PDB file of N, CA and C in Angstrom:
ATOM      1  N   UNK A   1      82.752 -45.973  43.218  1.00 68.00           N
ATOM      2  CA  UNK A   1      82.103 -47.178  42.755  1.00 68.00           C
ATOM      3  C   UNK A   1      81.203 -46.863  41.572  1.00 68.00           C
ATOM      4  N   UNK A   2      81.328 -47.497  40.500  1.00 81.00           N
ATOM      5  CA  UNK A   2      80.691 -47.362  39.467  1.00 81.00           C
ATOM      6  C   UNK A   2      79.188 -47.686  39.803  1.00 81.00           C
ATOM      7  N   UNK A   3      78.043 -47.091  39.232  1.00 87.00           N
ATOM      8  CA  UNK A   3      76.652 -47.665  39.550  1.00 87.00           C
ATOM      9  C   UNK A   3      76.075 -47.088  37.853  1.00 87.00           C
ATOM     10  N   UNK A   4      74.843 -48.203  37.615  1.00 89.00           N
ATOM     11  CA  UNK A   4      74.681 -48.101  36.797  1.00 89.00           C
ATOM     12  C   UNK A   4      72.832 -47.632  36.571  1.00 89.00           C
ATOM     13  N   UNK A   5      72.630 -46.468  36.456  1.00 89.00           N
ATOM     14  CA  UNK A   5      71.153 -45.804  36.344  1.00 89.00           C
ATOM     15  C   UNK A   5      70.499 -45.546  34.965  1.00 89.00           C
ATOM     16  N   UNK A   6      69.359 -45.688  34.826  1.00 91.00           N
ATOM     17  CA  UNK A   6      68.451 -45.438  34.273  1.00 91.00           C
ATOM     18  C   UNK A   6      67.165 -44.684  34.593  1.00 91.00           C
ATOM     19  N   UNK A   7      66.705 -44.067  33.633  1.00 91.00           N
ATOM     20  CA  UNK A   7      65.539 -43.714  33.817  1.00 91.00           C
ATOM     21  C   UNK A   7      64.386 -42.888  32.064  1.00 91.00           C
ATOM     22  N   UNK A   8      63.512 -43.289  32.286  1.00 91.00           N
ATOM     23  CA  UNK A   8      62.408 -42.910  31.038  1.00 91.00           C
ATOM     24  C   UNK A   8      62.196 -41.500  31.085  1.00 91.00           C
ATOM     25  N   UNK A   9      62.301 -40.555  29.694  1.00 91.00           N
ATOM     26  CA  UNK A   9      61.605 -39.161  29.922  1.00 91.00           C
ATOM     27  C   UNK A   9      61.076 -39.185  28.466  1.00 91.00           C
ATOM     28  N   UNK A  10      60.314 -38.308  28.560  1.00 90.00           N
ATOM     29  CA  UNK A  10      58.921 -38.091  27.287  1.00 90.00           C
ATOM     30  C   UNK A  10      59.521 -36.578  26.920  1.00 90.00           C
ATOM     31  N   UNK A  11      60.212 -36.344  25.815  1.00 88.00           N
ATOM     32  CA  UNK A  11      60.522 -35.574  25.245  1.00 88.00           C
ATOM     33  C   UNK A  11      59.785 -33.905  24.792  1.00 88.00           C
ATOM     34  N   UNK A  12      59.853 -33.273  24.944  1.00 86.00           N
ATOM     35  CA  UNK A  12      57.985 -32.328  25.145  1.00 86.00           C
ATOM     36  C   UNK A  12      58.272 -31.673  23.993  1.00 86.00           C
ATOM     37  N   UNK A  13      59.369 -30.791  23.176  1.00 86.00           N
ATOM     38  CA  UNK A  13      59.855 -30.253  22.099  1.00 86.00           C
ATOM     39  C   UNK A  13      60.637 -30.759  21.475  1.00 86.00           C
ATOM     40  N   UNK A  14      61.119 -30.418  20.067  1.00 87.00           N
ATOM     41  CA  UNK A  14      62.140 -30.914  19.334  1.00 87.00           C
ATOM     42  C   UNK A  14      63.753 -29.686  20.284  1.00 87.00           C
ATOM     43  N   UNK A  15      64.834 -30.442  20.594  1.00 87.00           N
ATOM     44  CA  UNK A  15      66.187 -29.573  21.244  1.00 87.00           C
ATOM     45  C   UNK A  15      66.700 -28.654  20.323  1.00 87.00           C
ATOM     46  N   UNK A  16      67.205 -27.928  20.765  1.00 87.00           N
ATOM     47  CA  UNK A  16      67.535 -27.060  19.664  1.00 87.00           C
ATOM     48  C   UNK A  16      69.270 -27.359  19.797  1.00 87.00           C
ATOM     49  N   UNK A  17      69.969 -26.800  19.115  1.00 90.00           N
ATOM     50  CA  UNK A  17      71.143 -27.083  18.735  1.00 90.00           C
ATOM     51  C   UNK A  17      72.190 -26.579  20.180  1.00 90.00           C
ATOM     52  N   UNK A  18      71.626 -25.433  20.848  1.00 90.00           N
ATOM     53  CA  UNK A  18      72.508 -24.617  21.827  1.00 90.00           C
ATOM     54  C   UNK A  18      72.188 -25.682  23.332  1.00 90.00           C
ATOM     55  N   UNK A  19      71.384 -26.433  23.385  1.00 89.00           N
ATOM     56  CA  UNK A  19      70.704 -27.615  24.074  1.00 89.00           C
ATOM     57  C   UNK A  19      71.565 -28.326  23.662  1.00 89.00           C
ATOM     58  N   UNK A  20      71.475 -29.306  22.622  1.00 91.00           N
ATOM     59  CA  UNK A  20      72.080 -30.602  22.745  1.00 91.00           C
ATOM     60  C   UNK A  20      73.614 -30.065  22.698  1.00 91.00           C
ATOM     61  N   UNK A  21      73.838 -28.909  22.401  1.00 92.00           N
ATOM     62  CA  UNK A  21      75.443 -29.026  22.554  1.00 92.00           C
ATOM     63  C   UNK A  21      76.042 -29.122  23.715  1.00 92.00           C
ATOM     64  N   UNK A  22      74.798 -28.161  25.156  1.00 91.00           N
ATOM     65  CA  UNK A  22      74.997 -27.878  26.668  1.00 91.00           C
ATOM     66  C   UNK A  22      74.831 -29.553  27.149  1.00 91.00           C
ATOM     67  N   UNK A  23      73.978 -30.653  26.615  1.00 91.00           N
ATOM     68  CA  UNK A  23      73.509 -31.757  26.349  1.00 91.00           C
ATOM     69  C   UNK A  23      75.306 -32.539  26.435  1.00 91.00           C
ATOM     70  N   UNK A  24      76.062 -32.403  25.548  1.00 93.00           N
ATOM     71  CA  UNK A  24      77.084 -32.669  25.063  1.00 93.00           C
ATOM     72  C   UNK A  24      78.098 -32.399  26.017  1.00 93.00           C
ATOM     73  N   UNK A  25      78.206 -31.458  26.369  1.00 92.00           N
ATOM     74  CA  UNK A  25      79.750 -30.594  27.470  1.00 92.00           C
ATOM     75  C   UNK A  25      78.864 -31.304  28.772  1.00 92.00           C
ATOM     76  N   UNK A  26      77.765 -31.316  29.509  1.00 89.00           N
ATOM     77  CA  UNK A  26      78.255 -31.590  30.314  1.00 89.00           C
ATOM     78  C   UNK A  26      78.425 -33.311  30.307  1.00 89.00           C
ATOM     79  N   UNK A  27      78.106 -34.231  29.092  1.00 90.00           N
ATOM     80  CA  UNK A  27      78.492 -35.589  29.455  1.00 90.00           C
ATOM     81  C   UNK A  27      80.048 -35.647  29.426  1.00 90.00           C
ATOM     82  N   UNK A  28      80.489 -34.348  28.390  1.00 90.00           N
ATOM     83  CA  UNK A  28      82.010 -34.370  28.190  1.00 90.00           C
ATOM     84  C   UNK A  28      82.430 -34.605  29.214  1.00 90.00           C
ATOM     85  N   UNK A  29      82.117 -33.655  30.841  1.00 87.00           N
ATOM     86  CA  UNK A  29      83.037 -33.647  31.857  1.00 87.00           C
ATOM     87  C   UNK A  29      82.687 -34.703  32.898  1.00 87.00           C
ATOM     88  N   UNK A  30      81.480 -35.882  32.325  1.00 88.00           N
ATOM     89  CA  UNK A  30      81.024 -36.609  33.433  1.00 88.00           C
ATOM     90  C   UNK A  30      82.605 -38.081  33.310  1.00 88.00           C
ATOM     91  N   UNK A  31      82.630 -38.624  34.033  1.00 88.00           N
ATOM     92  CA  UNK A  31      83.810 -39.446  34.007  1.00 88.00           C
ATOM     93  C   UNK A  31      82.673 -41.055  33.876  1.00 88.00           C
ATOM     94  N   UNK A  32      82.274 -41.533  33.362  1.00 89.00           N
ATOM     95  CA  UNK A  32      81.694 -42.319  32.757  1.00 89.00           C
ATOM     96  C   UNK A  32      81.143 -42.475  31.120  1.00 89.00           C
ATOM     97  N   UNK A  33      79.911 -42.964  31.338  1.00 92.00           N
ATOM     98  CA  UNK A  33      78.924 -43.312  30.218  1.00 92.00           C
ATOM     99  C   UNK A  33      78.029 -42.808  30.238  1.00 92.00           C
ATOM    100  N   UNK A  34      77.230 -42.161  29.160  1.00 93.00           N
ATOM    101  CA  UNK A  34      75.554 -42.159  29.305  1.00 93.00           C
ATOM    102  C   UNK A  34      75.458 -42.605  27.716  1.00 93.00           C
ATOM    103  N   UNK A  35      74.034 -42.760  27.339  1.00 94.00           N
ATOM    104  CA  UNK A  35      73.785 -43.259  26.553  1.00 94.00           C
ATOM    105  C   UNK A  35      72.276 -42.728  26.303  1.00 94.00           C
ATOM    106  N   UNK A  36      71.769 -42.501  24.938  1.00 94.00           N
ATOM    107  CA  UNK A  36      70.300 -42.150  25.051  1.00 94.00           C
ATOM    108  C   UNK A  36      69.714 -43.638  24.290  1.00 94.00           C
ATOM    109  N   UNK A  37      67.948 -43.680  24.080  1.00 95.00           N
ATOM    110  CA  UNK A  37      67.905 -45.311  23.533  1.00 95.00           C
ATOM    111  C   UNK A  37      65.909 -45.034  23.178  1.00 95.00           C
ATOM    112  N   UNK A  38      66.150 -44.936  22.255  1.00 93.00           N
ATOM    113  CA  UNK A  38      64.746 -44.682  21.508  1.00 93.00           C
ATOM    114  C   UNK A  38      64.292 -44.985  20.287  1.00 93.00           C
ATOM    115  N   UNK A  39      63.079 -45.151  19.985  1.00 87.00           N
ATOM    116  CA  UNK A  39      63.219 -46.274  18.766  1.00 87.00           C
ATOM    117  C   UNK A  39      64.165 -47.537  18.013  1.00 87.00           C
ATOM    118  N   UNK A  40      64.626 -48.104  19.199  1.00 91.00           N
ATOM    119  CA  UNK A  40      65.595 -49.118  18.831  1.00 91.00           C
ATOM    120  C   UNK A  40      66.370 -48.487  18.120  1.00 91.00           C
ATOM    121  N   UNK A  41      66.954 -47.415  18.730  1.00 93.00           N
ATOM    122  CA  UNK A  41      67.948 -46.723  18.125  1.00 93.00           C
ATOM    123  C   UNK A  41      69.008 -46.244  19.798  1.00 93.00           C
ATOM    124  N   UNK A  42      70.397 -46.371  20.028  1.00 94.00           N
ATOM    125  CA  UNK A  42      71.114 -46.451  21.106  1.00 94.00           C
ATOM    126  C   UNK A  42      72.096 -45.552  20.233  1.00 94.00           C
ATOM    127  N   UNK A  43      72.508 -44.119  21.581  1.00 94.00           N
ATOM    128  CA  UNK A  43      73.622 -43.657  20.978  1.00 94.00           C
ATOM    129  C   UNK A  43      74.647 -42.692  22.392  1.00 94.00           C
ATOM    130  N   UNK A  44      75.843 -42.834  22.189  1.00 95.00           N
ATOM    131  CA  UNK A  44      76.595 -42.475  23.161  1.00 95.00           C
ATOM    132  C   UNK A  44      75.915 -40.975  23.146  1.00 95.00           C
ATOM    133  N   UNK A  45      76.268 -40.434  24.097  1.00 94.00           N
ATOM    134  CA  UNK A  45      75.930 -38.806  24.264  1.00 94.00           C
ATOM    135  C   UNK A  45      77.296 -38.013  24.161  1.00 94.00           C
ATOM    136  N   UNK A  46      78.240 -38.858  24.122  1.00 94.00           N
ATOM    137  CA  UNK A  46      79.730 -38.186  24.085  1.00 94.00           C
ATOM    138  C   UNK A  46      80.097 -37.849  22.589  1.00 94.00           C
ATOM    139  N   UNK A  47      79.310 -38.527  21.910  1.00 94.00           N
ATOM    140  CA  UNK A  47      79.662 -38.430  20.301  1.00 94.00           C
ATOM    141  C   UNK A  47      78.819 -37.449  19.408  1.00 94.00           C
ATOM    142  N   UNK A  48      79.076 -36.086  19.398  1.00 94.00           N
ATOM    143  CA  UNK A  48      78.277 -35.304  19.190  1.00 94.00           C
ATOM    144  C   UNK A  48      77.713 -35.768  17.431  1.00 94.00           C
ATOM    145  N   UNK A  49      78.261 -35.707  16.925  1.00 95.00           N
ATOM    146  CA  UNK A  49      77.734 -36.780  15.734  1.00 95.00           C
ATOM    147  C   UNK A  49      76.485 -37.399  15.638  1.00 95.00           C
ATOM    148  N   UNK A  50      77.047 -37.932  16.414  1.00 95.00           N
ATOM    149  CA  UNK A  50      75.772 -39.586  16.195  1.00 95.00           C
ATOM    150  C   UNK A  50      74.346 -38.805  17.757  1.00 95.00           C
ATOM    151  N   UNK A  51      74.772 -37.808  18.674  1.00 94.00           N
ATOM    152  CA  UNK A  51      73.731 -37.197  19.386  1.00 94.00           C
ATOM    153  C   UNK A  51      73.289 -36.550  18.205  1.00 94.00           C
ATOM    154  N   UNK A  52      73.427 -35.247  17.917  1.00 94.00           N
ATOM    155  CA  UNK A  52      72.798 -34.546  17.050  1.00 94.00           C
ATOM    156  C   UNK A  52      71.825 -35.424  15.872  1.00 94.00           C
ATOM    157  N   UNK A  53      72.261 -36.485  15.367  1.00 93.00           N
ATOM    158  CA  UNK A  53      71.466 -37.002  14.472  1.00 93.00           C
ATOM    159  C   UNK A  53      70.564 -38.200  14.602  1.00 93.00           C
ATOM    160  N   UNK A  54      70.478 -38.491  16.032  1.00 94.00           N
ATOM    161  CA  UNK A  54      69.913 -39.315  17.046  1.00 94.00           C
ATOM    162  C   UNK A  54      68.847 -37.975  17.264  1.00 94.00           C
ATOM    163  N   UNK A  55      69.000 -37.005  17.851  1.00 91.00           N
ATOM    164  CA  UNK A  55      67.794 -36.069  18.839  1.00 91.00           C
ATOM    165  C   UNK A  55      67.272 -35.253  17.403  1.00 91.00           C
ATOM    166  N   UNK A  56      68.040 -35.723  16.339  1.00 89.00           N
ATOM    167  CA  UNK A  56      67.316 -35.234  15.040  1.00 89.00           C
ATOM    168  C   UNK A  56      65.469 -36.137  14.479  1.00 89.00           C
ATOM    169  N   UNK A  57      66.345 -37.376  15.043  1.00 89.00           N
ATOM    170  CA  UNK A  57      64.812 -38.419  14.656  1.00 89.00           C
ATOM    171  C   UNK A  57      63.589 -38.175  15.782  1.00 89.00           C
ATOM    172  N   UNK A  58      64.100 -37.573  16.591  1.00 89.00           N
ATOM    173  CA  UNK A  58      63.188 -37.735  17.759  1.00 89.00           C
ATOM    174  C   UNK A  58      62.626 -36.560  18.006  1.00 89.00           C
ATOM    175  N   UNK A  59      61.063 -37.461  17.937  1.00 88.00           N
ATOM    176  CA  UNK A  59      59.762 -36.156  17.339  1.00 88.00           C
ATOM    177  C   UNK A  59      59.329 -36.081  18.996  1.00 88.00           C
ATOM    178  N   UNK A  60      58.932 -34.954  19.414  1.00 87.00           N
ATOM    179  CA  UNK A  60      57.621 -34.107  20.468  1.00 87.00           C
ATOM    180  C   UNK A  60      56.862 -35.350  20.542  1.00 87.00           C
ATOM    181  N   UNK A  61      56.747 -36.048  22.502  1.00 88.00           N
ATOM    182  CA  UNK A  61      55.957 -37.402  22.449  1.00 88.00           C
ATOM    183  C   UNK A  61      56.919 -38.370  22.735  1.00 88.00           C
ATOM    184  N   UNK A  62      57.855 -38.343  22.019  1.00 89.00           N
ATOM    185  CA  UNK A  62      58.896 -39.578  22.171  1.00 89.00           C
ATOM    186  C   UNK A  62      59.440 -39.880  23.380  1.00 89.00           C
ATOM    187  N   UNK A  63      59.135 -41.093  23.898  1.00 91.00           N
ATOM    188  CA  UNK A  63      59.913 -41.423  25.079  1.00 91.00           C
ATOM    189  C   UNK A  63      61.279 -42.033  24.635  1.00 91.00           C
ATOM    190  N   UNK A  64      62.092 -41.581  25.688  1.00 92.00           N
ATOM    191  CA  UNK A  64      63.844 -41.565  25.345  1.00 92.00           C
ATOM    192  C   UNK A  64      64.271 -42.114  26.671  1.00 92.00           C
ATOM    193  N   UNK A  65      64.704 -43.337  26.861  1.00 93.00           N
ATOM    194  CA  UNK A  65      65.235 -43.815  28.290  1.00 93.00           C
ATOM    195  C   UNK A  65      66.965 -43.093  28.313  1.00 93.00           C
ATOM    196  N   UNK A  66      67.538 -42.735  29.011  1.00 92.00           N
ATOM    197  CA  UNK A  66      68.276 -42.475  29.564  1.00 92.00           C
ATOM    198  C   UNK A  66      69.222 -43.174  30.193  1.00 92.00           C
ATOM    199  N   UNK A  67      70.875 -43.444  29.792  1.00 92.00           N
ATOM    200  CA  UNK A  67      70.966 -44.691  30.582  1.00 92.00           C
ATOM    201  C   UNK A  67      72.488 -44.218  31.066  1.00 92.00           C
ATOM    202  N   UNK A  68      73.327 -44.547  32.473  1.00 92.00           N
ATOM    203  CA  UNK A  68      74.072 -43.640  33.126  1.00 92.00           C
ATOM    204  C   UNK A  68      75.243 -44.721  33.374  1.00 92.00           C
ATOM    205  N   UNK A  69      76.259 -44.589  32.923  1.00 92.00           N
ATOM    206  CA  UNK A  69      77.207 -45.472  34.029  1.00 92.00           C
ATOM    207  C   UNK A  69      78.382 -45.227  34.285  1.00 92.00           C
ATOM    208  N   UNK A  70      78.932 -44.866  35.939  1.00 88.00           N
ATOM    209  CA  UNK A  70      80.202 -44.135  36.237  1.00 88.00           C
ATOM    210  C   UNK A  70      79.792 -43.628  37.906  1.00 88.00           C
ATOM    211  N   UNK A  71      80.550 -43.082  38.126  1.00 85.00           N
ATOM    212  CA  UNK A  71      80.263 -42.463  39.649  1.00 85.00           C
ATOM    213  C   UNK A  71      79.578 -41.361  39.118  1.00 85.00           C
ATOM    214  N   UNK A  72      78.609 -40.779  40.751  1.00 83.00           N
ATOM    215  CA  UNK A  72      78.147 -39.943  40.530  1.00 83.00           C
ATOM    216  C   UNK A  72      76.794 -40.155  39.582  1.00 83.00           C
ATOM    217  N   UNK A  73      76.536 -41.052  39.096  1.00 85.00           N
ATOM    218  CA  UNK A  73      75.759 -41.573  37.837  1.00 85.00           C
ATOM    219  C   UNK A  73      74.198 -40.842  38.173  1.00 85.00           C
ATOM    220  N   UNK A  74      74.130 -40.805  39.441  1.00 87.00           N
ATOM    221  CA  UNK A  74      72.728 -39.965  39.505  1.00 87.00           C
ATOM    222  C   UNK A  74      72.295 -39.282  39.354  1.00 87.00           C
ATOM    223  N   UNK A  75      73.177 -38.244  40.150  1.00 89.00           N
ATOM    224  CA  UNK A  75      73.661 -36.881  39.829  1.00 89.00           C
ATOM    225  C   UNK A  75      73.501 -36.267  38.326  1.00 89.00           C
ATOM    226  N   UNK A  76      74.574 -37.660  37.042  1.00 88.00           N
ATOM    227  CA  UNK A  76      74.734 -37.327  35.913  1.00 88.00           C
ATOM    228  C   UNK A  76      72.884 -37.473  35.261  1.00 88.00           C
ATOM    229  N   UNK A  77      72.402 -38.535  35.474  1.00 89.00           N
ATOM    230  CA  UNK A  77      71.210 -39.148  35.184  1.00 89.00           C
ATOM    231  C   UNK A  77      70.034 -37.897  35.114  1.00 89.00           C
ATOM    232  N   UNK A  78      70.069 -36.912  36.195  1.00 90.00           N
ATOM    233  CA  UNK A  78      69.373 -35.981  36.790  1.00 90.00           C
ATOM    234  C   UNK A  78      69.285 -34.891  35.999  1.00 90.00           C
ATOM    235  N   UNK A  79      70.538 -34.373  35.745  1.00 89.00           N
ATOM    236  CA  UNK A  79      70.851 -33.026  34.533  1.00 89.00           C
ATOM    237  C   UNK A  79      70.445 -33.600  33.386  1.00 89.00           C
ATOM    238  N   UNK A  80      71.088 -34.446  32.781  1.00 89.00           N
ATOM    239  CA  UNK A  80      70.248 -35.094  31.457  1.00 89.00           C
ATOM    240  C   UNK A  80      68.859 -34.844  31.135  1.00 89.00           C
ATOM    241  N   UNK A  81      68.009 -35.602  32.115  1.00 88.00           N
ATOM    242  CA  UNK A  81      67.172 -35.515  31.941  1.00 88.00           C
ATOM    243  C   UNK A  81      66.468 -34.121  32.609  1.00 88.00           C
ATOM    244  N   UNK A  82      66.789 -33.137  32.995  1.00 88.00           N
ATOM    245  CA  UNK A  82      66.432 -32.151  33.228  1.00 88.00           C
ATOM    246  C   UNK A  82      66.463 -30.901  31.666  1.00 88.00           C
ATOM    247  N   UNK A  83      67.607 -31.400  31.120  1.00 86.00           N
ATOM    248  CA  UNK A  83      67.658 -30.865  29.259  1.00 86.00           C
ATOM    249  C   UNK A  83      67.159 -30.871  28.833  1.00 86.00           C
ATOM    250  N   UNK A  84      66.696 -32.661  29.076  1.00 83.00           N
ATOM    251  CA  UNK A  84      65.717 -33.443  27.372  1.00 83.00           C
ATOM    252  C   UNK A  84      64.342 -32.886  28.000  1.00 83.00           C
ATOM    253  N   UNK A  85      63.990 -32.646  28.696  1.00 78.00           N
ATOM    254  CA  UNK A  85      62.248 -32.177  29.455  1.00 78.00           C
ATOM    255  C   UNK A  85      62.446 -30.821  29.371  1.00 78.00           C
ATOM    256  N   UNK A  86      62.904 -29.597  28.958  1.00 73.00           N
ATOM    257  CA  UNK A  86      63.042 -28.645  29.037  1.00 73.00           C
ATOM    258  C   UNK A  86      61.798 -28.666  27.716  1.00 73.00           C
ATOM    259  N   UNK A  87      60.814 -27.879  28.562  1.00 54.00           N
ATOM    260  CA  UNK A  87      59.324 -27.623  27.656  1.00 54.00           C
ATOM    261  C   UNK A  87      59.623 -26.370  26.360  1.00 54.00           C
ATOM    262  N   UNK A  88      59.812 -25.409  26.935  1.00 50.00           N
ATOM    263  CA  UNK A  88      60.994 -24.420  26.080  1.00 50.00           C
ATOM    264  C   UNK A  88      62.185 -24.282  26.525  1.00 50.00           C
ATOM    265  N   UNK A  89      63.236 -24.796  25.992  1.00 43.00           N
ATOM    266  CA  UNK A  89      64.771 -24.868  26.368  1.00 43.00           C
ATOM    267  C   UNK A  89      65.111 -23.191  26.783  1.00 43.00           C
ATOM    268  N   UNK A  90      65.954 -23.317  27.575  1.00 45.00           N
ATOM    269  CA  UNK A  90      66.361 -22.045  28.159  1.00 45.00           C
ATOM    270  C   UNK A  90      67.271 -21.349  27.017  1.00 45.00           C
ATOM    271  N   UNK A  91      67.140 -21.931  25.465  1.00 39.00           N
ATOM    272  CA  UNK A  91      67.551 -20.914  24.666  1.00 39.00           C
ATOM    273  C   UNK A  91      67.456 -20.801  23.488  1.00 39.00           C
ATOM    274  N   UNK A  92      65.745 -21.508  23.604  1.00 39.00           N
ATOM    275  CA  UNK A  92      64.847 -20.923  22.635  1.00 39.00           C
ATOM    276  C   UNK A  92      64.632 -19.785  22.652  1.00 39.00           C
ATOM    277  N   UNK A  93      63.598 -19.417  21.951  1.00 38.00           N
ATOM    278  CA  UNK A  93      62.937 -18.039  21.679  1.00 38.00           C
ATOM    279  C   UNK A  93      61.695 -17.750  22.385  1.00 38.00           C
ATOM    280  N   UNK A  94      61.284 -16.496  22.668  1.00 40.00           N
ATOM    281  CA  UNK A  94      60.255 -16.315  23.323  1.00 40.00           C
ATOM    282  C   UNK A  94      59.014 -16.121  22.143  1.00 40.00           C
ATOM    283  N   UNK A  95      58.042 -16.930  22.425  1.00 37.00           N
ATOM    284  CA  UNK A  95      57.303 -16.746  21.204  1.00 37.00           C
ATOM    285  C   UNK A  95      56.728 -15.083  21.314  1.00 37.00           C
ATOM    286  N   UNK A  96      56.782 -14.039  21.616  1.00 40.00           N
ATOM    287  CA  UNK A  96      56.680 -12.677  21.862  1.00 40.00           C
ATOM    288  C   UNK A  96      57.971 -11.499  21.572  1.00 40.00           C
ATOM    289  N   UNK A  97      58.893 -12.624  21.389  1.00 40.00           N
ATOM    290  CA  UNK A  97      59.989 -12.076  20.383  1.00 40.00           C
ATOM    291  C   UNK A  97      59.701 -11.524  19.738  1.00 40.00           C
ATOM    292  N   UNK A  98      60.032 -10.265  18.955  1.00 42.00           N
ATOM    293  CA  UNK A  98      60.062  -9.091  17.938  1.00 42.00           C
ATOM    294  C   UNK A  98      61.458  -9.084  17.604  1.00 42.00           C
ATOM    295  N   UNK A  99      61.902  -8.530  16.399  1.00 43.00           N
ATOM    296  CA  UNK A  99      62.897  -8.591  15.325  1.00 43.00           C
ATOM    297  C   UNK A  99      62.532  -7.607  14.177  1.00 43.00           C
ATOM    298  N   UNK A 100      63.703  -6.390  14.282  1.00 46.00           N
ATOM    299  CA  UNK A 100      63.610  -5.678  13.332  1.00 46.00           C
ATOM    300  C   UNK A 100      64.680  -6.604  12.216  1.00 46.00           C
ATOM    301  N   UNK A 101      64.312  -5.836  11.011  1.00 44.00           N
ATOM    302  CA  UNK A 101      65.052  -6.172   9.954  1.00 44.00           C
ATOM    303  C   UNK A 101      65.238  -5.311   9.117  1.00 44.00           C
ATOM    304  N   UNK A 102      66.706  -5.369   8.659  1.00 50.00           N
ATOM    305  CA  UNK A 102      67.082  -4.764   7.661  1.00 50.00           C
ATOM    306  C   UNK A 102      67.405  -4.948   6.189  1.00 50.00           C
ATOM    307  N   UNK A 103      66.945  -4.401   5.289  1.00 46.00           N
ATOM    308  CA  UNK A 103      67.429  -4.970   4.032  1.00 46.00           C
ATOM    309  C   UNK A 103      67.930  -4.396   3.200  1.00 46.00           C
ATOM    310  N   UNK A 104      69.348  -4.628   2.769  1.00 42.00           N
ATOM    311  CA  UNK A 104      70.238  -4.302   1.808  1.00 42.00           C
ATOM    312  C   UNK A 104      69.994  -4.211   0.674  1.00 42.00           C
TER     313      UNK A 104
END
């Protein structure tokens, strides 16, 4: 049975690219809809396109509703928003990172 969920999250960092792509694969394999919707701005999450340049406008602060529709929709609703709240994404950088360099 299709059900149709929502829910509000407050964005804490700007995503980084290895995010919205993990962002991306798993709506790929959800068998519905999601949708993100912020600043009167609405965009499929399946369309990596129009995501990437959607989570491009959206500054640290921004609330981003979340919107789900398909089976399972809760489930889907849940991981989503477990991404977009990722305070440091699991593949950012550690700000204690060190980096040698070499120069040619």
């Amino acid at each position: 049975m299709n059900k149709i969920e929502s829910a509000s999250v407050i964005i804490k960092n700007k995503l980084s690219m290895k995010t919205i792509l993990d962002l991306y694969q798993k709506s790929k394999s959800f068998n519905g809809s999601a949708f993100l919707y912020s600043g009167n701005k609405l965009t499929q999450v399946k369309n990596l396109p129009k995501l990437v340049s959607f989570l491009l406008t959206v500054t640290p602060g921004s609330i981003v509703k979340i919107i789900v529709e398909g089976n399972s929709s809760e489930k889907h609703l849940q991981s989503i928003a477990e991404i977009c709240q990722q305070s440091h994404g699991k593949h950012s950088l550690k700000s204690n990172t060190s980096f040698n360099s070499i120069q040619v």
